[in-house]
Coordinates of C-alpha atoms in Angstrom, one line a residue:
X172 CA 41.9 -55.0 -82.3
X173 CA 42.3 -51.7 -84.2
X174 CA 44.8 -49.4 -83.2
X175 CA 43.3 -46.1 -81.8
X176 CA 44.8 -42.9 -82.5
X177 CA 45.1 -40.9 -79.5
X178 CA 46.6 -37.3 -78.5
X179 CA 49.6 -38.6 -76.4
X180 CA 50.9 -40.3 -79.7
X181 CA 51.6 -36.6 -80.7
X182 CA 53.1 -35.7 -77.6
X183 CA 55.0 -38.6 -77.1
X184 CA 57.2 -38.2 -80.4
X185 CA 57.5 -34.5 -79.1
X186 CA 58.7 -35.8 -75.6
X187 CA 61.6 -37.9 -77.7
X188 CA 62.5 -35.3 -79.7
X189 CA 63.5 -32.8 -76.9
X190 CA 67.2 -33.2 -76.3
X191 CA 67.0 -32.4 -72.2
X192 CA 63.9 -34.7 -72.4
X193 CA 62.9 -36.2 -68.3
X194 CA 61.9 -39.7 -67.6
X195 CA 58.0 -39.3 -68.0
X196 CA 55.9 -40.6 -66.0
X197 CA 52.2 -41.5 -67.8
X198 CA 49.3 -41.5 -65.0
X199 CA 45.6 -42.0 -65.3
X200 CA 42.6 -44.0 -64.4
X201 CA 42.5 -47.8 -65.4
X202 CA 41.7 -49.0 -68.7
X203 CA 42.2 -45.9 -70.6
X204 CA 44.9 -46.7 -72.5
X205 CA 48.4 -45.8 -71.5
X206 CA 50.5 -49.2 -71.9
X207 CA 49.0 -49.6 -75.6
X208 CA 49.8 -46.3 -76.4
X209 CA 53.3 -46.4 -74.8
X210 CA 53.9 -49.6 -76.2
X211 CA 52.8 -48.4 -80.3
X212 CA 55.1 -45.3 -79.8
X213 CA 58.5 -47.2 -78.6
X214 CA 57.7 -49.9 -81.5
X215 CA 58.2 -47.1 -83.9
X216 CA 61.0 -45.1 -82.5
X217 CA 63.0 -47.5 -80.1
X218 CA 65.5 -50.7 -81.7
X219 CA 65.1 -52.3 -78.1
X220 CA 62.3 -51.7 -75.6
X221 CA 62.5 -53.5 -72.2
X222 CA 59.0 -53.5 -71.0
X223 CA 58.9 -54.3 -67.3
X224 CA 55.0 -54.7 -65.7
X225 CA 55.5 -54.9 -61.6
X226 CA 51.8 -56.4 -61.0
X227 CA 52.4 -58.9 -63.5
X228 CA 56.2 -59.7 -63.1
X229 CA 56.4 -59.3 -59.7
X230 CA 59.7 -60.6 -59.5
X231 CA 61.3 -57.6 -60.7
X232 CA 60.5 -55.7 -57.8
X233 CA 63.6 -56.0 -56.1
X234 CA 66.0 -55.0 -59.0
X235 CA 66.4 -51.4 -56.7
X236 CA 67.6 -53.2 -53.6
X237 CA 71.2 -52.9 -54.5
X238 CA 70.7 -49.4 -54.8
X239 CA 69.9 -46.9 -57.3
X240 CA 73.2 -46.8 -60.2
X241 CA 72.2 -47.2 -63.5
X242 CA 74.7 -49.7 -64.0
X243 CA 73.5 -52.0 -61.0
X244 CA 69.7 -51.5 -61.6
X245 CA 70.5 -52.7 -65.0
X246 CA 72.8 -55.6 -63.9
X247 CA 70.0 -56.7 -61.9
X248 CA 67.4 -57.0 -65.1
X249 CA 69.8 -58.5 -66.6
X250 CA 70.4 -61.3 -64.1
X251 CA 66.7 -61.8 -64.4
X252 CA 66.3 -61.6 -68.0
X253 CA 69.5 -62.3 -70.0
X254 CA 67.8 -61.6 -73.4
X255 CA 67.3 -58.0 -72.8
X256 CA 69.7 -55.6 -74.3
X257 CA 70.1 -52.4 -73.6
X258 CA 72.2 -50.7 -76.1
X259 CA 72.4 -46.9 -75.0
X260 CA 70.7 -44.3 -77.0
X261 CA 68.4 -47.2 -78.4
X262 CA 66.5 -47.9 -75.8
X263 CA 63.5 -47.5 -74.3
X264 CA 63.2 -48.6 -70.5
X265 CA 59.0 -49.0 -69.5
X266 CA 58.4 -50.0 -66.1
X267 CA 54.3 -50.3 -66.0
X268 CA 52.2 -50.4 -63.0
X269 CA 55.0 -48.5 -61.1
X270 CA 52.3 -48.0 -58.4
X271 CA 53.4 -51.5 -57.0
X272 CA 56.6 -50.3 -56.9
X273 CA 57.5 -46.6 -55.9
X274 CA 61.2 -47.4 -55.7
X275 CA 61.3 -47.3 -59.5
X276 CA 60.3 -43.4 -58.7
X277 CA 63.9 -42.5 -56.7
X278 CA 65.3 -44.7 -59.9
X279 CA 64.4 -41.8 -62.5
X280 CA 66.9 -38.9 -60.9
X281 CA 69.6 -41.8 -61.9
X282 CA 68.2 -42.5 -65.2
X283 CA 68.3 -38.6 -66.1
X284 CA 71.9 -38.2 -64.9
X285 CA 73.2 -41.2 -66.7
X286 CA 71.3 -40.0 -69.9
X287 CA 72.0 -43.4 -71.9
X288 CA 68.6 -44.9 -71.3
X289 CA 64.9 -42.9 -72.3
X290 CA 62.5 -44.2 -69.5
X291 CA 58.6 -44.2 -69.3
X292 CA 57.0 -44.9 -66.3
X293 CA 52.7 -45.8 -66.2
X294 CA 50.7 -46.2 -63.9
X295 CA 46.7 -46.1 -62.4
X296 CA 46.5 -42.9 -60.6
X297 CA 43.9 -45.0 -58.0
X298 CA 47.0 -46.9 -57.0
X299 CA 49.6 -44.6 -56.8
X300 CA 50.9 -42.8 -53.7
X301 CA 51.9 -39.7 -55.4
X302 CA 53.0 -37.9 -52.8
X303 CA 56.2 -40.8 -52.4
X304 CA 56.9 -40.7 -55.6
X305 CA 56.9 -36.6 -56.1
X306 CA 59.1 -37.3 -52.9
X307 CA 61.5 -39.3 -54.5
X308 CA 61.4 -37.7 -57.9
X309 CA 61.0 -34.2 -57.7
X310 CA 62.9 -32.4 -60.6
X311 CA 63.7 -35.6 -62.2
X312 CA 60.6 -36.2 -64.2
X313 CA 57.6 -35.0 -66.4
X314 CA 54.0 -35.9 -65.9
X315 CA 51.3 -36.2 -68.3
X316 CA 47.7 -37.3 -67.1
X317 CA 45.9 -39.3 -69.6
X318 CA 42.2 -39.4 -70.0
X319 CA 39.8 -41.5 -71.7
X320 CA 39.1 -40.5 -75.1
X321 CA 37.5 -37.9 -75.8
X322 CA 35.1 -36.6 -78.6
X323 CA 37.9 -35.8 -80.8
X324 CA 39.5 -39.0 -80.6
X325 CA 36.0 -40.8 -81.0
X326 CA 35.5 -39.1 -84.1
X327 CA 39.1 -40.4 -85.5
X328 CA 37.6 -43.6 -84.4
X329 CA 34.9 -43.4 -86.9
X330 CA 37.0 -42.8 -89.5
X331 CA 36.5 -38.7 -89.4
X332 CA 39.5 -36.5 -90.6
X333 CA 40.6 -33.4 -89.0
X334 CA 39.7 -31.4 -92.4
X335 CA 36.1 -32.2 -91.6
X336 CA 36.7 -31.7 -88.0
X337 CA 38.6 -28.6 -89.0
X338 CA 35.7 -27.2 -90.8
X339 CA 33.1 -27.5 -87.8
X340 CA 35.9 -25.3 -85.9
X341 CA 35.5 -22.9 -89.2
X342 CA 31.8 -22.4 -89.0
X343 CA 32.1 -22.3 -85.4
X344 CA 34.6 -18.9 -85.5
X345 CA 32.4 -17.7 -88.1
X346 CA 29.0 -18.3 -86.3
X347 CA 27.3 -20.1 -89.3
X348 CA 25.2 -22.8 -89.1
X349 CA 25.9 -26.2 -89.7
X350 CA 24.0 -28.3 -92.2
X351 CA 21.4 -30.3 -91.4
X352 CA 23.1 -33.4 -92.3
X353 CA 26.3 -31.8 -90.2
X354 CA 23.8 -31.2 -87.3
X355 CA 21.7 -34.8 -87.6
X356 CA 24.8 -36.8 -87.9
X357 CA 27.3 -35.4 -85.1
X358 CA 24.0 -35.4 -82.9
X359 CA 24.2 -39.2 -83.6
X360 CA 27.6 -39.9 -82.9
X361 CA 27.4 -37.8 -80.0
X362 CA 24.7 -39.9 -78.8
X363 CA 27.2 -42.9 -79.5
X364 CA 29.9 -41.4 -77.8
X365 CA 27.7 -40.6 -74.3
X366 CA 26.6 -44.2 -74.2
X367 CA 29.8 -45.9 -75.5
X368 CA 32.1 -44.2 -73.4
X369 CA 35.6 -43.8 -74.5
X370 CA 37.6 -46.8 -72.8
X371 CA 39.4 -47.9 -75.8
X372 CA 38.4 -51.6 -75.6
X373 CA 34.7 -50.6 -75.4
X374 CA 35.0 -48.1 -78.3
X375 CA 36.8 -50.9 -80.4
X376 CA 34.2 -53.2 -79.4
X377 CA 31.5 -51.0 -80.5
X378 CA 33.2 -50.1 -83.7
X379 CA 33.6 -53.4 -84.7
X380 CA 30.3 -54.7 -83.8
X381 CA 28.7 -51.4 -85.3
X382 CA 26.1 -51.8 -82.5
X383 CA 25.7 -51.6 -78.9
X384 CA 26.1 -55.6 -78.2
X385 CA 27.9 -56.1 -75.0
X386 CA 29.2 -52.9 -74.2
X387 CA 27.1 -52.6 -70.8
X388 CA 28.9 -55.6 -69.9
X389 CA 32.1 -54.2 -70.0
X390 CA 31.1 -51.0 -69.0
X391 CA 29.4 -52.4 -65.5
X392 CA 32.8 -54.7 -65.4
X393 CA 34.8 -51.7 -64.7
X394 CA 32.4 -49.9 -62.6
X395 CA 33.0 -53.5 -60.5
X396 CA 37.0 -53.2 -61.0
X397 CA 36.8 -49.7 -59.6
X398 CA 35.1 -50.7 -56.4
X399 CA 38.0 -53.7 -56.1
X400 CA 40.6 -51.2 -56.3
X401 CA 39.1 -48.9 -53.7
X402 CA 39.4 -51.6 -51.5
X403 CA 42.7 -52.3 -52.6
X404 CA 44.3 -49.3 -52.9
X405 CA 42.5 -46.5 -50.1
X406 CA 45.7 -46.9 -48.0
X407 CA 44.9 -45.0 -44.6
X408 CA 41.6 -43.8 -45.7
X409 CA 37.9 -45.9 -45.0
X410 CA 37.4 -47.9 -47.5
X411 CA 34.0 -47.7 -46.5
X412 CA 33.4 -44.1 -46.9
X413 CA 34.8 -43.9 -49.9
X414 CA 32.7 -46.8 -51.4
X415 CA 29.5 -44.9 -49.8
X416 CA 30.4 -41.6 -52.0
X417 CA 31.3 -43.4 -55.3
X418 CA 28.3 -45.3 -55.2
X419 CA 25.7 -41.9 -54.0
X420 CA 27.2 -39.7 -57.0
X421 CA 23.9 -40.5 -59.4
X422 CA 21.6 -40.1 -56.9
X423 CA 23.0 -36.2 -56.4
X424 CA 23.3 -35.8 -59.8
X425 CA 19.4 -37.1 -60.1
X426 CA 18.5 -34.0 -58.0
X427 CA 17.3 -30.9 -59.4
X428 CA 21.2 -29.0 -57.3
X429 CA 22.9 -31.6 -58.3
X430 CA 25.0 -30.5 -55.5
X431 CA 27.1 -33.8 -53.3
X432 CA 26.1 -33.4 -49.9
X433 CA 28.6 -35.7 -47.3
X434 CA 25.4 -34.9 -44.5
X435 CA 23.1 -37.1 -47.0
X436 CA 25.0 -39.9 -47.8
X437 CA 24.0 -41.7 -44.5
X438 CA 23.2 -41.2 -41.1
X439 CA 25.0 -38.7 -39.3
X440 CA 27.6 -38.9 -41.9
X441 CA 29.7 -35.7 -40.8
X442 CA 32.5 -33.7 -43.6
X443 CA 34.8 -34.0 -41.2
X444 CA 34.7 -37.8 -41.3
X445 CA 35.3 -37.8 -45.4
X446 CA 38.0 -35.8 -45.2
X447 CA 40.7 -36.7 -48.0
X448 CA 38.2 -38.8 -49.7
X449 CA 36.3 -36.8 -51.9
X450 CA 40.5 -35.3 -53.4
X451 CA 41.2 -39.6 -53.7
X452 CA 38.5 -40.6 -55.7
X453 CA 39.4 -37.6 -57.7
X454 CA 43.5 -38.1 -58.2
X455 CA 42.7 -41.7 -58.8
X456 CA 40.6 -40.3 -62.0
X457 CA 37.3 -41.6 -61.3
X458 CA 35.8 -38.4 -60.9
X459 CA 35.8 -34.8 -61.9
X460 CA 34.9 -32.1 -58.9
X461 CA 33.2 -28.8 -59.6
X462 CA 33.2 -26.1 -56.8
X463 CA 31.1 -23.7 -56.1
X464 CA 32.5 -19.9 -56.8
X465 CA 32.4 -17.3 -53.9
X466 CA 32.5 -14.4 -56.0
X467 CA 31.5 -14.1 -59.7
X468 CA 34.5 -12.3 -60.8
X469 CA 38.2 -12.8 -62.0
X470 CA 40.5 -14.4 -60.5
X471 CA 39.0 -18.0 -60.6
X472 CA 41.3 -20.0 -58.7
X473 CA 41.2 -19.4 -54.8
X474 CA 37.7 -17.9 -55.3
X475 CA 35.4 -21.5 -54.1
X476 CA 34.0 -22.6 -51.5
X477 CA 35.9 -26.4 -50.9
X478 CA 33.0 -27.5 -48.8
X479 CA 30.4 -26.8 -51.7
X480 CA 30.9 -29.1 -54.9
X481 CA 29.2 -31.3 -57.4
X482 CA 30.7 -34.9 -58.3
X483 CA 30.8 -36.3 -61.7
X484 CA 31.8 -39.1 -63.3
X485 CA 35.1 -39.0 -65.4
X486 CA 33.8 -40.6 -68.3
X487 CA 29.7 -40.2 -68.7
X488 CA 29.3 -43.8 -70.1
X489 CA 29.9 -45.1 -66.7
X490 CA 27.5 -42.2 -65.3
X491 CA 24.7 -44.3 -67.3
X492 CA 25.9 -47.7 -66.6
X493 CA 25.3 -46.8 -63.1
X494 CA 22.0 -46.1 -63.4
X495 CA 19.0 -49.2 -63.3
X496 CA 17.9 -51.4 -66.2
X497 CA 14.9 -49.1 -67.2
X498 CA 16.9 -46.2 -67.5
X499 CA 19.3 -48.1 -69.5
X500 CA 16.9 -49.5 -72.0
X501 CA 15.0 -46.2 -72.4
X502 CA 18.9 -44.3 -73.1
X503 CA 19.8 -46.3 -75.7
X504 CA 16.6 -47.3 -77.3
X505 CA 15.0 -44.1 -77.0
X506 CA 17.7 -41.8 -76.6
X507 CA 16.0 -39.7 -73.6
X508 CA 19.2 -38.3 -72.6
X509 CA 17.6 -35.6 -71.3
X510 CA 15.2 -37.2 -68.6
X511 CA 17.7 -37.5 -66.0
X512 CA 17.3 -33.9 -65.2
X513 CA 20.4 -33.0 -67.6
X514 CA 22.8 -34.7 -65.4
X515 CA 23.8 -36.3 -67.9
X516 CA 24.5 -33.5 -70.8
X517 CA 26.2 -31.4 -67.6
X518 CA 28.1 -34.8 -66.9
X519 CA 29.7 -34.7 -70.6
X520 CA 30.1 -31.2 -70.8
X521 CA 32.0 -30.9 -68.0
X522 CA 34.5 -34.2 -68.9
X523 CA 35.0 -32.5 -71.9
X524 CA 36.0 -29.3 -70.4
X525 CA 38.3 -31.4 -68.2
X526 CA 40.1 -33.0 -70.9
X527 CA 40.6 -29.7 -72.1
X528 CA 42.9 -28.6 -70.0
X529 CA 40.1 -26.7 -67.5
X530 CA 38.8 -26.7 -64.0
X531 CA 35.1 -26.9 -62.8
X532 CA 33.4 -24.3 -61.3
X533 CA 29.9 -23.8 -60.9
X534 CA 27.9 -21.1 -58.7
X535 CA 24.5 -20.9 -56.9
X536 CA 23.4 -17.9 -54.5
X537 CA 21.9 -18.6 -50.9
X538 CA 18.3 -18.0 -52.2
X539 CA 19.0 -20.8 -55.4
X540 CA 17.3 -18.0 -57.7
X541 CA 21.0 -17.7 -59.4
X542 CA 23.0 -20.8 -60.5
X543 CA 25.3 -21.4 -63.6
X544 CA 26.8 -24.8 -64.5
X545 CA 29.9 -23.8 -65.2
X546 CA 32.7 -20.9 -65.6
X547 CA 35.5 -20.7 -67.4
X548 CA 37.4 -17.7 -68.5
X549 CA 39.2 -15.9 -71.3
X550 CA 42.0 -13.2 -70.9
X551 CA 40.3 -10.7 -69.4
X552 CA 36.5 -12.3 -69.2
X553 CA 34.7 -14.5 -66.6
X554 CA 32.6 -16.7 -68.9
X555 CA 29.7 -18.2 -67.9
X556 CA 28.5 -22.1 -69.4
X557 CA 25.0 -23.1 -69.2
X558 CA 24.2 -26.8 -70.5
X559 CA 20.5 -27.1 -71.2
X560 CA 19.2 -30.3 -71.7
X561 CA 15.8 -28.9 -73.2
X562 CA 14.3 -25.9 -74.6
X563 CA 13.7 -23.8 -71.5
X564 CA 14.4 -20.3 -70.9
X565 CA 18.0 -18.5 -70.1
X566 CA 17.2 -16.4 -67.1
X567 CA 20.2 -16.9 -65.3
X568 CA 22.5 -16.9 -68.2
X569 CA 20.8 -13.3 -69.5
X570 CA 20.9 -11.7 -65.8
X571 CA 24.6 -12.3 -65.5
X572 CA 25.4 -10.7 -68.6
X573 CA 22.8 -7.6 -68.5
X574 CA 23.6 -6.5 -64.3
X575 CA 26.3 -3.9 -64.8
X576 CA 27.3 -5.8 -61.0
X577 CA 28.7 -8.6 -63.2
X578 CA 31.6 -6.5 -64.2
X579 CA 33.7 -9.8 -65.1
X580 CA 31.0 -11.4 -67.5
X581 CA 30.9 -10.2 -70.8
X582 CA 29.3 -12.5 -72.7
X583 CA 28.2 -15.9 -72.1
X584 CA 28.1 -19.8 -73.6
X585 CA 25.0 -22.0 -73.9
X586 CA 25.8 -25.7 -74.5
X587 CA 22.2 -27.4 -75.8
X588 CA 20.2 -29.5 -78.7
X589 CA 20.4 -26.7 -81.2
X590 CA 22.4 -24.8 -84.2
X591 CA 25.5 -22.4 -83.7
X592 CA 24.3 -18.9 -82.9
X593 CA 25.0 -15.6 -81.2
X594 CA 22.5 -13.1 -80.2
X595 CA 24.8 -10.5 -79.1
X596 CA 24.9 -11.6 -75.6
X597 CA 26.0 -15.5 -75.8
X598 CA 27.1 -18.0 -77.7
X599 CA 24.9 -21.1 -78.8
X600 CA 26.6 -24.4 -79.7
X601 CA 25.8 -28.1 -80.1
X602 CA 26.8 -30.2 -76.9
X603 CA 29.5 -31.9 -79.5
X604 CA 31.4 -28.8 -80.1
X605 CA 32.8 -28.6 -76.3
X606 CA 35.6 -30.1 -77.4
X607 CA 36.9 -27.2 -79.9
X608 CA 36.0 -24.5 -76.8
X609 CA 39.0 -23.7 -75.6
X610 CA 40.5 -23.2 -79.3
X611 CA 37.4 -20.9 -79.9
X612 CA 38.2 -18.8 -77.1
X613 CA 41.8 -18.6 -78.4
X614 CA 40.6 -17.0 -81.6
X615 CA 38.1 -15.1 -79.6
X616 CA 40.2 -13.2 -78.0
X617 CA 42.9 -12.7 -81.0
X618 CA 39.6 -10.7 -82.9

């Protein structure tokens, strides 16, 4: 299997070379590669690397009983597993899966007061009680979240170099168009990327096989391990409930709103019976939430309405291996992306902006005669993001520039099927250049 490349290779070798450097803690959904990664990284930079799995080697799990000393933990390994040496400043510790085992969390405060050992810890946010292990590790630790891949790392997959990902940035600053051969073929990989997904094994199935040959299988395999760690993992919540919203978010997202409504996902369903289960489907990184804004101004955060929110799908391949057979065959045959009411375009979009580093925020007045996909913001700008998954006109996007009431908005972003452009009031980009956003705003700003 071919080795990916993926952004936490470059922040990993960062992480080692800061002196005060904390025992990190790598968390994201399953399947999205963080043990491969971790493991590729210590095999370059570590003479000895103790790799310690607590679903598979369950037999570790007790090495904290005797309390929390370096010294003792390590004694205990040791007893288990006299081949392992730990020589000090040459080795990496990795305890993986350290959901099973939350003592490992009150282990790291040790680990950075002994300084003799570099730890890692991984682990699927769906089974991790976070709360215990913030708890038991506060101060003591750095977290990274990990994501699937995204479109940058897809396009490394294929073999794409970051000059030629550095000169769409170029022409994107510059507002010049891209070629049509530019345009035509990252339109076709884009296409590739919002059916393949980016789960590492699927993307190194597909580019091996150069064609979409069993990838729905795997795909629809995960969707199924998802549901078996929901019913594994909920803790005090219903299982139930939060099967019943996992399984509704394509039929809101098939709606015109798209907005998740608790009061329509069954009979006399109530909020206040989902209450927590909407913020665990989304720590365990199966989902991304978008709220709906109060007030279309600066400051973002603290400005939504938590009871008003759209669900989406972390990683948009799933979105479409959730839908039935027909719609399946006509996506990748036809490439009719945009027949499911641009769920599917919004879906992407807003992963992207996700694994950028941003929040999702969407608005819609009383009367529904307003709505914007999404908002992001610059400085000193609100920024509005409309995702158009067809030709179709830009009321919304034009009346919340032009109204002087808008103070906030200065100009706008249009995600859609065409060329880069500017008309003086927004922005125009391919869906495929989401990615580069929050770079472009960067420079933006700087001019």
């Amino acid at each position: 299997m071919k080795l990916l490349r993926r952004k936490i290779d470059d922040f990993l070798i960062q992480w080692k070379q800061n002196p005060d450097r904390l025992p990190l803690i790598v968390k994201g959904a399953r399947q999205i590669g963080k043990t491969e990664s971790i493991r590729n990284f210590a095999n370059k930079n570590y003479k000895n690397i103790i790799e310690i799995n607590f679903v598979i080697q369950k037999q570790y799990k007790d090495i904290f009983d005797n309390g929390f000393e370096v010294d003792t933990i390590i004694k205990n390994i040791s007893f288990k597993n006299p081949n392992f040496e730990f020589v000090p400043n040459e080795t990496l510790i990795f305890f993986d899966e350290i959901q099973e085992c939350i003592n490992c969390a009150t282990s790291l405060k040790f680990f950075k007061q002994d300084t003799r050992y570099d730890v890692i810890c991984s682990g699927s946010l769906m089974g991790i009680n976070y709360n215990e292990i913030e708890s038991n590790s506060v101060g003591y630790k750095q977290d990274y979240e990990m994501y699937s891949m995204d479109f940058e790392e897809f396009l490394w997959a294929k073999g794409y170099k970051n000059s030629q990902i550095e000169e769409l940035f170029e022409k994107m600053i510059k507002v010049v168009s891209l070629s049509k051969i530019e345009l035509n073929t990252m339109f076709e990989i884009f296409n590739e990327y919002m059916t393949v997904g980016g789960m590492p094994a699927i993307v190194n199935t597909f580019i091996k096989n150069k064609n979409y040959s069993g990838i729905l299988t795997l795909q629809k395999q995960i969707l199924l391990d998802y549901e078996e760690d929901i019913t594994k993992y909920a803790g005090g919540l219903d299982k139930g409930k939060i099967l019943n919203v996992y399984r509704k978010i394509p039929v809101f997202l098939g709606k015109d709103n798209k907005k998740f409504k608790i009061s329509q996902i069954s009979k006399g369903a109530r909020s206040r019976e989902y209450i927590g289960v909407i913020d665990w489907l989304n720590n365990a990184g199966i989902i991304n939430i978008c709220y709906c804004l109060n007030q279309l101004n600066l400051p973002i955060k603290g400005n939504y309405n938590p009871d008003s929110f759209k669900l989406y799908f972390r990683d948009t391949s799933l979105l479409i291996a959730s839908l039935d057979d027909e719609a399946q065959d006509d996506l990748r045959q036809n490439k009719n992306f945009n027949t499911y009411k641009g769920a599917i375009y919004e879906n992407i979009v807003g992963d992207m902006l996700v694994k950028e580093g941003y929040s999702l925020y969407f608005y819609r007045n009383e009367k529904g005669t307003l709505e914007m996909d999404f908002f992001v913001r610059d400085k000193d700008s609100l920024i509005p993001i409309e995702v158009k998954a067809n030709d179709g006109s830009t009321t919304s996007l034009n009346n919340l520039i032009e109204e002087q009431k808008y103070s906030d908005i200065k100009y706008g972003i249009k995600f859609c099927h065409k060329n880069i452009g500017f008309n003086g009031k927004f922005y125009t980009f391919p869906y495929f250049l989401t990615f580069l956003l929050k770079r472009f705003l960067r420079e933006v700003c700087c001019q």
